[in-house]
Amino acid sequence: MKVYQTQEIRNIALVGGGKSGKTTLAEAMALEGKVITRRGTVEDKNTISDYRDIEHDRQNSVVSSLLYSEFEGKKVNIIDTPGFADFVGEVASSLHVVNTAVMVVNGIGTIDVGTELAWRNAAKQEKGVVFVVNQLDHEKANFEETVRSLHEEFGPKVTVAQFPVETGENFDTIIDLIEMKMMKFPKGGGKPEVADIPAEHMEKAQELRVPLIENAAEGSEELMEIYFEEDTLSADQVREGIRLGLVNRAIFPLLCVSAKECIGISRLLEFLVKNVPDPENMPPFKAEKGEFKIDPSGKVGIFVYKSSLEQHLGEVIYFKVLGGKLTEGMDLINLRTGNKERISQLNVIAGKTRQKVSEIYAGDIATTMKLKDVRTNDSLVDPKAEYGKFDPVQFPDPIFDIAIKAVNSTDEEKMGGILREMVKMDPSLQIESSRELRQNILSGMGEFHINTVKWYFDNIHKIDIEFIKPRIPYRETITKPARANYRHKKQSGGSGQFGEVYMHIQPYSEDMAQPKDFPVRGTEEHVLPWGGKLIFNNCIVGGAIDARFMPAILKGIMERIEIGPLTGSYARDISVYIYDGKMHPVDSNEISFKLAGRFSFIEAFKNAGPKILEPICDFEVKVPEDMMGSVMTDLQGRRALIMGMEGEGKMQIIKAKVPQAEMFKYSTSLSSLTSGRGLFTMKFAEYAPVPSDVQDKLLKEYEESLTEEEN
């Protein structure tokens, strides 16, 4: 295929709701650009972008797909992104490497949650947005109501650049306000018949063109001066204003299509190549050593925004060239590892089809394979370049945790390897093998996201796995002083075992008072890895216990602190005093005093007003104002302590302290309560005592679990 220069490239991401028709639009754009000769459909499972088995099974996009179209000597790189909120990581990485987001909107008049989320992501990354109202051929299509909803939700910068003459099954004609022409499209695609705007539509066209010119004029001071002087702009000046306005988010033009019938597609492509800025005219890209403009004449530098495992191919690396001209066989340095990587092959991608090329210019997006150690967010540069690492994709923090285990324990190691590969391909997933909880914790962006992991295990890897509720990292401590002693004695012929320990324990605090009835001869302070401290005090006088046995006593206590006496959770903030004991000249040894120390500690702990502490999180949820009541009621049922509320536009932000134990599957509940419009963040804040009824329940559950293990 033709090798495109930087100024001939346009990069867009199709974003929007799950049922807005992004994949169908991508297919229509590829057909119009003659990249494909036959249009597939989602229903027939033969589109070039949704080509994976999981997408055929679910009939929606799960991962982003790279494809392109060619139009009037230009190449339009298209990234078709998933519309469901659980796959927001794919949207984040896609927006990172494109210049413009094309927001595909269902034209029936309502704004769905997918559109809202896509808008937030585009705004976060400061990307220009072109709205495309799709499905105007639907019998319930309502263009005016759709525009009203968009203005209400996203403001007056959403600017009508086209409007339909008629919606519904007769939709085939639009009025274009840039060209000020009427365009009638043949069904199935192709160039439109262009005519002057009929008299009955001229008044509406002139009325709608006013905000188009006003918003385009804000693209630059020069255009604004022309507009003030002449009270209008030419078509070329409007195009220039749109191009500049897309860069600084001063205008969000709106176009009309029916992707299913390929109506308006040729004009959409023409709009993209004439109005969307090329990579050289975009703001500087951020890097470790400062900002720089994309420069085809500079040193080669590429940024990896995605990797995937493809059937029969292995690992495929998706990248954008940010500098120079990348050629096949070139050696680059991975700035993360410092190792050399040879680019042995270059492929231009159209969904599931790949076309080999020998070179790629700055600004273009392509793929390669067979690299040694490359992952998402890696920067590969010419050894002589001085770029530094390129600005990474900021993936969202996971909000849904679940414990995962193999049904057959012999599959555990294999399961772990597969999960590590999945996390490498999808950084919005995380896996942690928790020593404390004795579980593998899988974290993602929601229940739907997590269920895709199970789909892969069930259908690709053929390993039975199960999801279970994660344990909570409770802590155990004491609330009052207590004493206990324990004698360990064992005789079984020959030398035996003997050790006796007298112990006093009390809650640790910085200003605690020391016991007055025995002296402290030596103190060891141990900062515990899970938080809090253990203070170990040697108060032995008169040689009741030899000093060489004190480390063994401490070891016995530390082993039990790691498995707390109440629920098996970590214990913390305890001061221990060993003040008396006995030993035997022959039978005393380290194991004897370790066991005596352990059981003496258990007895003292149970008598010291033991308390279970639970993790409390700082919590913030943003919800539509009219849904706040149901969200508040739900939070109160989760033992949340409301700390405050504040408004942000049409949204309300609720701040609270919430127990982690009450928030399992909260993302699913919030989505149900708010129709997917709620967003929340949660971060560990502190440990606090659980209520007495909750403690009783936890103690009972732990005792039952021990009984089950014994049986």
PDB file of C-alpha atoms in Angstrom, residues 26-217:
ATOM      1  CA  ALA A  26     -15.966   1.911  11.224  1.00  0.00           C
ATOM      2  CA  GLU A  27     -17.045  -0.732   8.703  1.00  0.00           C
ATOM      3  CA  ALA A  28     -18.801   1.873   6.541  1.00  0.00           C
ATOM      4  CA  MET A  29     -15.734   4.160   6.600  1.00  0.00           C
ATOM      5  CA  ALA A  30     -13.462   1.282   5.542  1.00  0.00           C
ATOM      6  CA  LEU A  31     -15.877   0.399   2.725  1.00  0.00           C
ATOM      7  CA  GLU A  32     -16.125   4.007   1.542  1.00  0.00           C
ATOM      8  CA  GLY A  33     -12.325   4.199   1.478  1.00  0.00           C
ATOM      9  CA  LYS A  34     -12.169   0.937  -0.525  1.00  0.00           C
ATOM     10  CA  VAL A  35     -10.094  -0.739   2.176  1.00  0.00           C
ATOM     11  CA  ILE A  36     -12.725  -3.499   2.056  1.00  0.00           C
ATOM     12  CA  THR A  37     -14.990  -4.441  -0.835  1.00  0.00           C
ATOM     13  CA  ARG A  38     -17.881  -5.930   1.119  1.00  0.00           C
ATOM     14  CA  ARG A  39     -19.496  -4.536   4.242  1.00  0.00           C
ATOM     15  CA  GLY A  40     -19.861  -6.890   7.196  1.00  0.00           C
ATOM     16  CA  THR A  41     -22.328  -6.575  10.050  1.00  0.00           C
ATOM     17  CA  VAL A  42     -22.171  -7.151  13.796  1.00  0.00           C
ATOM     18  CA  GLU A  43     -25.103  -9.554  13.502  1.00  0.00           C
ATOM     19  CA  ASP A  44     -23.330 -11.653  10.863  1.00  0.00           C
ATOM     20  CA  LYS A  45     -20.098 -11.582  12.909  1.00  0.00           C
ATOM     21  CA  ASN A  46     -17.970 -10.558   9.921  1.00  0.00           C
ATOM     22  CA  THR A  47     -16.896  -6.971  10.604  1.00  0.00           C
ATOM     23  CA  ILE A  48     -13.188  -6.205  10.308  1.00  0.00           C
ATOM     24  CA  SER A  49     -12.912  -4.624  13.746  1.00  0.00           C
ATOM     25  CA  ASP A  50     -15.012  -6.855  16.045  1.00  0.00           C
ATOM     26  CA  TYR A  51     -13.294 -10.016  14.826  1.00  0.00           C
ATOM     27  CA  ARG A  52     -12.453 -11.798  18.081  1.00  0.00           C
ATOM     28  CA  ASP A  53     -14.434 -14.803  19.302  1.00  0.00           C
ATOM     29  CA  ILE A  54     -15.502 -13.080  22.516  1.00  0.00           C
ATOM     30  CA  GLU A  55     -16.889 -10.154  20.494  1.00  0.00           C
ATOM     31  CA  HIS A  56     -18.765 -12.531  18.202  1.00  0.00           C
ATOM     32  CA  ASP A  57     -20.171 -14.285  21.255  1.00  0.00           C
ATOM     33  CA  ARG A  58     -21.292 -11.078  22.983  1.00  0.00           C
ATOM     34  CA  GLN A  59     -21.943  -8.954  19.877  1.00  0.00           C
ATOM     35  CA  ASN A  60     -20.199  -5.914  21.314  1.00  0.00           C
ATOM     36  CA  SER A  61     -16.639  -4.573  21.333  1.00  0.00           C
ATOM     37  CA  VAL A  62     -14.441  -5.783  24.192  1.00  0.00           C
ATOM     38  CA  VAL A  63     -11.055  -4.440  23.073  1.00  0.00           C
ATOM     39  CA  SER A  64     -10.123  -1.557  20.791  1.00  0.00           C
ATOM     40  CA  SER A  65      -9.462  -2.357  17.128  1.00  0.00           C
ATOM     41  CA  LEU A  66      -7.179  -0.457  14.770  1.00  0.00           C
ATOM     42  CA  LEU A  67      -8.209   0.043  11.145  1.00  0.00           C
ATOM     43  CA  TYR A  68      -7.982   2.768   8.533  1.00  0.00           C
ATOM     44  CA  SER A  69      -9.670   4.342   5.551  1.00  0.00           C
ATOM     45  CA  GLU A  70      -8.200   6.156   2.543  1.00  0.00           C
ATOM     46  CA  PHE A  71      -9.846   9.247   1.112  1.00  0.00           C
ATOM     47  CA  GLU A  72      -8.642  11.898  -1.319  1.00  0.00           C
ATOM     48  CA  GLY A  73      -5.015  10.872  -0.913  1.00  0.00           C
ATOM     49  CA  LYS A  74      -5.157  10.916   2.876  1.00  0.00           C
ATOM     50  CA  LYS A  75      -5.074   8.085   5.412  1.00  0.00           C
ATOM     51  CA  VAL A  76      -7.524   8.141   8.315  1.00  0.00           C
ATOM     52  CA  ASN A  77      -6.403   5.862  11.139  1.00  0.00           C
ATOM     53  CA  ILE A  78      -9.473   4.717  13.063  1.00  0.00           C
ATOM     54  CA  ILE A  79      -9.493   3.112  16.505  1.00  0.00           C
ATOM     55  CA  ASP A  80     -12.870   1.520  17.246  1.00  0.00           C
ATOM     56  CA  THR A  81     -13.243   1.497  21.045  1.00  0.00           C
ATOM     57  CA  PRO A  82     -15.626  -0.421  23.335  1.00  0.00           C
ATOM     58  CA  GLY A  83     -18.634   1.492  24.585  1.00  0.00           C
ATOM     59  CA  PHE A  84     -19.179  -0.144  27.956  1.00  0.00           C
ATOM     60  CA  ALA A  85     -17.735   1.567  31.038  1.00  0.00           C
ATOM     61  CA  ASP A  86     -15.915  -1.579  32.175  1.00  0.00           C
ATOM     62  CA  PHE A  87     -13.535  -1.260  29.215  1.00  0.00           C
ATOM     63  CA  VAL A  88     -12.558   2.348  29.856  1.00  0.00           C
ATOM     64  CA  GLY A  89      -8.887   1.334  29.852  1.00  0.00           C
ATOM     65  CA  GLU A  90      -9.156   0.628  26.120  1.00  0.00           C
ATOM     66  CA  VAL A  91     -10.635   4.098  25.587  1.00  0.00           C
ATOM     67  CA  ALA A  92      -7.856   5.740  27.632  1.00  0.00           C
ATOM     68  CA  SER A  93      -5.052   4.116  25.620  1.00  0.00           C
ATOM     69  CA  SER A  94      -6.756   4.823  22.290  1.00  0.00           C
ATOM     70  CA  LEU A  95      -7.358   8.510  23.013  1.00  0.00           C
ATOM     71  CA  HIS A  96      -3.716   8.857  24.054  1.00  0.00           C
ATOM     72  CA  VAL A  97      -2.462   8.341  20.486  1.00  0.00           C
ATOM     73  CA  VAL A  98      -5.132  10.072  18.389  1.00  0.00           C
ATOM     74  CA  ASN A  99      -5.720  13.732  17.660  1.00  0.00           C
ATOM     75  CA  THR A 100      -9.507  13.738  17.734  1.00  0.00           C
ATOM     76  CA  ALA A 101     -12.342  11.764  19.321  1.00  0.00           C
ATOM     77  CA  VAL A 102     -15.304  11.057  17.045  1.00  0.00           C
ATOM     78  CA  MET A 103     -18.243  10.777  19.448  1.00  0.00           C
ATOM     79  CA  VAL A 104     -20.861   8.500  17.907  1.00  0.00           C
ATOM     80  CA  VAL A 105     -24.339   9.289  19.242  1.00  0.00           C
ATOM     81  CA  ASN A 106     -27.553   7.341  18.792  1.00  0.00           C
ATOM     82  CA  GLY A 107     -29.970   9.747  17.097  1.00  0.00           C
ATOM     83  CA  ILE A 108     -33.112   8.811  19.019  1.00  0.00           C
ATOM     84  CA  GLY A 109     -32.834  11.871  21.252  1.00  0.00           C
ATOM     85  CA  THR A 110     -31.373  10.681  24.560  1.00  0.00           C
ATOM     86  CA  ILE A 111     -27.775  10.803  25.771  1.00  0.00           C
ATOM     87  CA  ASP A 112     -26.669   7.466  27.191  1.00  0.00           C
ATOM     88  CA  VAL A 113     -24.107   6.894  29.902  1.00  0.00           C
ATOM     89  CA  GLY A 114     -21.516   5.665  27.385  1.00  0.00           C
ATOM     90  CA  THR A 115     -21.560   9.081  25.723  1.00  0.00           C
ATOM     91  CA  GLU A 116     -21.120  10.824  29.075  1.00  0.00           C
ATOM     92  CA  LEU A 117     -18.173   8.602  30.015  1.00  0.00           C
ATOM     93  CA  ALA A 118     -16.523   9.035  26.607  1.00  0.00           C
ATOM     94  CA  TRP A 119     -16.888  12.813  26.948  1.00  0.00           C
ATOM     95  CA  ARG A 120     -15.214  12.768  30.366  1.00  0.00           C
ATOM     96  CA  ASN A 121     -12.325  10.733  28.995  1.00  0.00           C
ATOM     97  CA  ALA A 122     -11.855  13.026  25.997  1.00  0.00           C
ATOM     98  CA  ALA A 123     -11.949  16.093  28.261  1.00  0.00           C
ATOM     99  CA  LYS A 124      -9.458  14.513  30.654  1.00  0.00           C
ATOM    100  CA  GLN A 125      -6.988  14.005  27.806  1.00  0.00           C
ATOM    101  CA  GLU A 126      -7.830  17.398  26.244  1.00  0.00           C
ATOM    102  CA  LYS A 127      -8.836  15.887  22.919  1.00  0.00           C
ATOM    103  CA  GLY A 128     -10.985  17.625  20.351  1.00  0.00           C
ATOM    104  CA  VAL A 129     -14.397  16.062  19.753  1.00  0.00           C
ATOM    105  CA  VAL A 130     -16.463  15.665  16.580  1.00  0.00           C
ATOM    106  CA  PHE A 131     -20.039  14.528  17.234  1.00  0.00           C
ATOM    107  CA  VAL A 132     -21.567  12.148  14.698  1.00  0.00           C
ATOM    108  CA  VAL A 133     -25.302  11.570  15.081  1.00  0.00           C
ATOM    109  CA  ASN A 134     -25.869   8.040  13.801  1.00  0.00           C
ATOM    110  CA  GLN A 135     -28.945   5.918  13.084  1.00  0.00           C
ATOM    111  CA  LEU A 136     -30.949   8.811  11.668  1.00  0.00           C
ATOM    112  CA  ASP A 137     -32.645   6.227   9.437  1.00  0.00           C
ATOM    113  CA  HIS A 138     -34.296   4.696  12.536  1.00  0.00           C
ATOM    114  CA  GLU A 139     -38.051   5.137  12.815  1.00  0.00           C
ATOM    115  CA  LYS A 140     -37.654   6.770  16.230  1.00  0.00           C
ATOM    116  CA  ALA A 141     -34.828   9.106  15.189  1.00  0.00           C
ATOM    117  CA  ASN A 142     -35.251  12.653  16.511  1.00  0.00           C
ATOM    118  CA  PHE A 143     -32.458  14.990  15.408  1.00  0.00           C
ATOM    119  CA  GLU A 144     -33.728  18.136  17.140  1.00  0.00           C
ATOM    120  CA  GLU A 145     -34.159  16.357  20.463  1.00  0.00           C
ATOM    121  CA  THR A 146     -30.682  14.809  20.143  1.00  0.00           C
ATOM    122  CA  VAL A 147     -29.126  18.235  19.552  1.00  0.00           C
ATOM    123  CA  ARG A 148     -31.072  19.702  22.465  1.00  0.00           C
ATOM    124  CA  SER A 149     -29.844  16.910  24.756  1.00  0.00           C
ATOM    125  CA  LEU A 150     -26.243  17.387  23.602  1.00  0.00           C
ATOM    126  CA  HIS A 151     -26.397  21.125  24.242  1.00  0.00           C
ATOM    127  CA  GLU A 152     -27.932  20.536  27.650  1.00  0.00           C
ATOM    128  CA  GLU A 153     -25.287  17.977  28.593  1.00  0.00           C
ATOM    129  CA  PHE A 154     -22.135  19.347  26.927  1.00  0.00           C
ATOM    130  CA  GLY A 155     -22.803  23.040  26.302  1.00  0.00           C
ATOM    131  CA  PRO A 156     -23.162  25.447  23.372  1.00  0.00           C
ATOM    132  CA  LYS A 157     -19.792  24.546  21.824  1.00  0.00           C
ATOM    133  CA  VAL A 158     -21.534  21.492  20.364  1.00  0.00           C
ATOM    134  CA  THR A 159     -22.118  23.072  16.972  1.00  0.00           C
ATOM    135  CA  VAL A 160     -24.426  21.798  14.241  1.00  0.00           C
ATOM    136  CA  ALA A 161     -22.481  21.562  10.967  1.00  0.00           C
ATOM    137  CA  GLN A 162     -25.147  19.459   9.206  1.00  0.00           C
ATOM    138  CA  PHE A 163     -28.824  18.746   9.664  1.00  0.00           C
ATOM    139  CA  PRO A 164     -31.064  16.146   7.995  1.00  0.00           C
ATOM    140  CA  VAL A 165     -33.814  17.106   5.600  1.00  0.00           C
ATOM    141  CA  GLU A 166     -35.823  14.143   6.890  1.00  0.00           C
ATOM    142  CA  THR A 167     -35.214  11.386   9.461  1.00  0.00           C
ATOM    143  CA  GLY A 168     -36.538   7.835   9.543  1.00  0.00           C
ATOM    144  CA  GLU A 169     -36.535   5.382   6.656  1.00  0.00           C
ATOM    145  CA  ASN A 170     -36.391   8.247   4.118  1.00  0.00           C
ATOM    146  CA  PHE A 171     -33.189   9.722   5.549  1.00  0.00           C
ATOM    147  CA  ASP A 172     -30.738  10.247   2.693  1.00  0.00           C
ATOM    148  CA  THR A 173     -30.280  14.034   2.442  1.00  0.00           C
ATOM    149  CA  ILE A 174     -28.454  16.546   4.614  1.00  0.00           C
ATOM    150  CA  ILE A 175     -27.917  20.281   4.569  1.00  0.00           C
ATOM    151  CA  ASP A 176     -24.198  21.007   5.001  1.00  0.00           C
ATOM    152  CA  LEU A 177     -23.615  24.322   6.750  1.00  0.00           C
ATOM    153  CA  ILE A 178     -19.906  24.552   5.932  1.00  0.00           C
ATOM    154  CA  GLU A 179     -20.391  24.249   2.188  1.00  0.00           C
ATOM    155  CA  MET A 180     -23.941  25.659   2.365  1.00  0.00           C
ATOM    156  CA  LYS A 181     -25.138  22.920   0.013  1.00  0.00           C
ATOM    157  CA  MET A 182     -27.733  20.165   0.058  1.00  0.00           C
ATOM    158  CA  MET A 183     -26.276  16.661  -0.332  1.00  0.00           C
ATOM    159  CA  LYS A 184     -28.354  13.615  -1.311  1.00  0.00           C
ATOM    160  CA  PHE A 185     -26.589  10.272  -0.745  1.00  0.00           C
ATOM    161  CA  PRO A 186     -27.158   6.954  -2.475  1.00  0.00           C
ATOM    162  CA  LYS A 187     -27.910   4.073  -0.124  1.00  0.00           C
ATOM    163  CA  GLY A 188     -24.931   1.758   0.118  1.00  0.00           C
ATOM    164  CA  GLY A 189     -22.382   4.571   0.000  1.00  0.00           C
ATOM    165  CA  GLY A 190     -20.778   6.815  -2.554  1.00  0.00           C
ATOM    166  CA  LYS A 191     -20.545  10.476  -3.427  1.00  0.00           C
ATOM    167  CA  PRO A 192     -23.663  12.595  -2.945  1.00  0.00           C
ATOM    168  CA  GLU A 193     -25.606  14.636  -5.442  1.00  0.00           C
ATOM    169  CA  VAL A 194     -24.815  18.232  -4.497  1.00  0.00           C
ATOM    170  CA  ALA A 195     -27.358  20.978  -5.047  1.00  0.00           C
ATOM    171  CA  ASP A 196     -28.224  24.438  -3.770  1.00  0.00           C
ATOM    172  CA  ILE A 197     -30.212  24.571  -0.550  1.00  0.00           C
ATOM    173  CA  PRO A 198     -33.950  24.735  -1.375  1.00  0.00           C
ATOM    174  CA  ALA A 199     -35.839  27.824  -0.279  1.00  0.00           C
ATOM    175  CA  GLU A 200     -37.873  25.918   2.324  1.00  0.00           C
ATOM    176  CA  HIS A 201     -34.659  24.971   4.191  1.00  0.00           C
ATOM    177  CA  MET A 202     -32.659  28.157   3.690  1.00  0.00           C
ATOM    178  CA  GLU A 203     -33.981  30.039   6.721  1.00  0.00           C
ATOM    179  CA  LYS A 204     -33.116  27.161   9.060  1.00  0.00           C
ATOM    180  CA  ALA A 205     -29.687  26.761   7.432  1.00  0.00           C
ATOM    181  CA  GLN A 206     -28.863  30.452   7.850  1.00  0.00           C
ATOM    182  CA  GLU A 207     -30.056  30.407  11.455  1.00  0.00           C
ATOM    183  CA  LEU A 208     -27.911  27.374  12.332  1.00  0.00           C
ATOM    184  CA  ARG A 209     -24.883  28.703  10.458  1.00  0.00           C
ATOM    185  CA  VAL A 210     -24.596  31.698  12.794  1.00  0.00           C
ATOM    186  CA  PRO A 211     -23.337  29.705  15.832  1.00  0.00           C
ATOM    187  CA  LEU A 212     -21.149  27.649  13.491  1.00  0.00           C
ATOM    188  CA  ILE A 213     -19.395  30.797  12.258  1.00  0.00           C
ATOM    189  CA  GLU A 214     -19.209  32.292  15.750  1.00  0.00           C
ATOM    190  CA  ASN A 215     -17.640  29.188  17.270  1.00  0.00           C
ATOM    191  CA  ALA A 216     -15.284  28.716  14.302  1.00  0.00           C
ATOM    192  CA  ALA A 217     -14.142  32.332  14.631  1.00  0.00           C
TER     193      ALA A 217
END
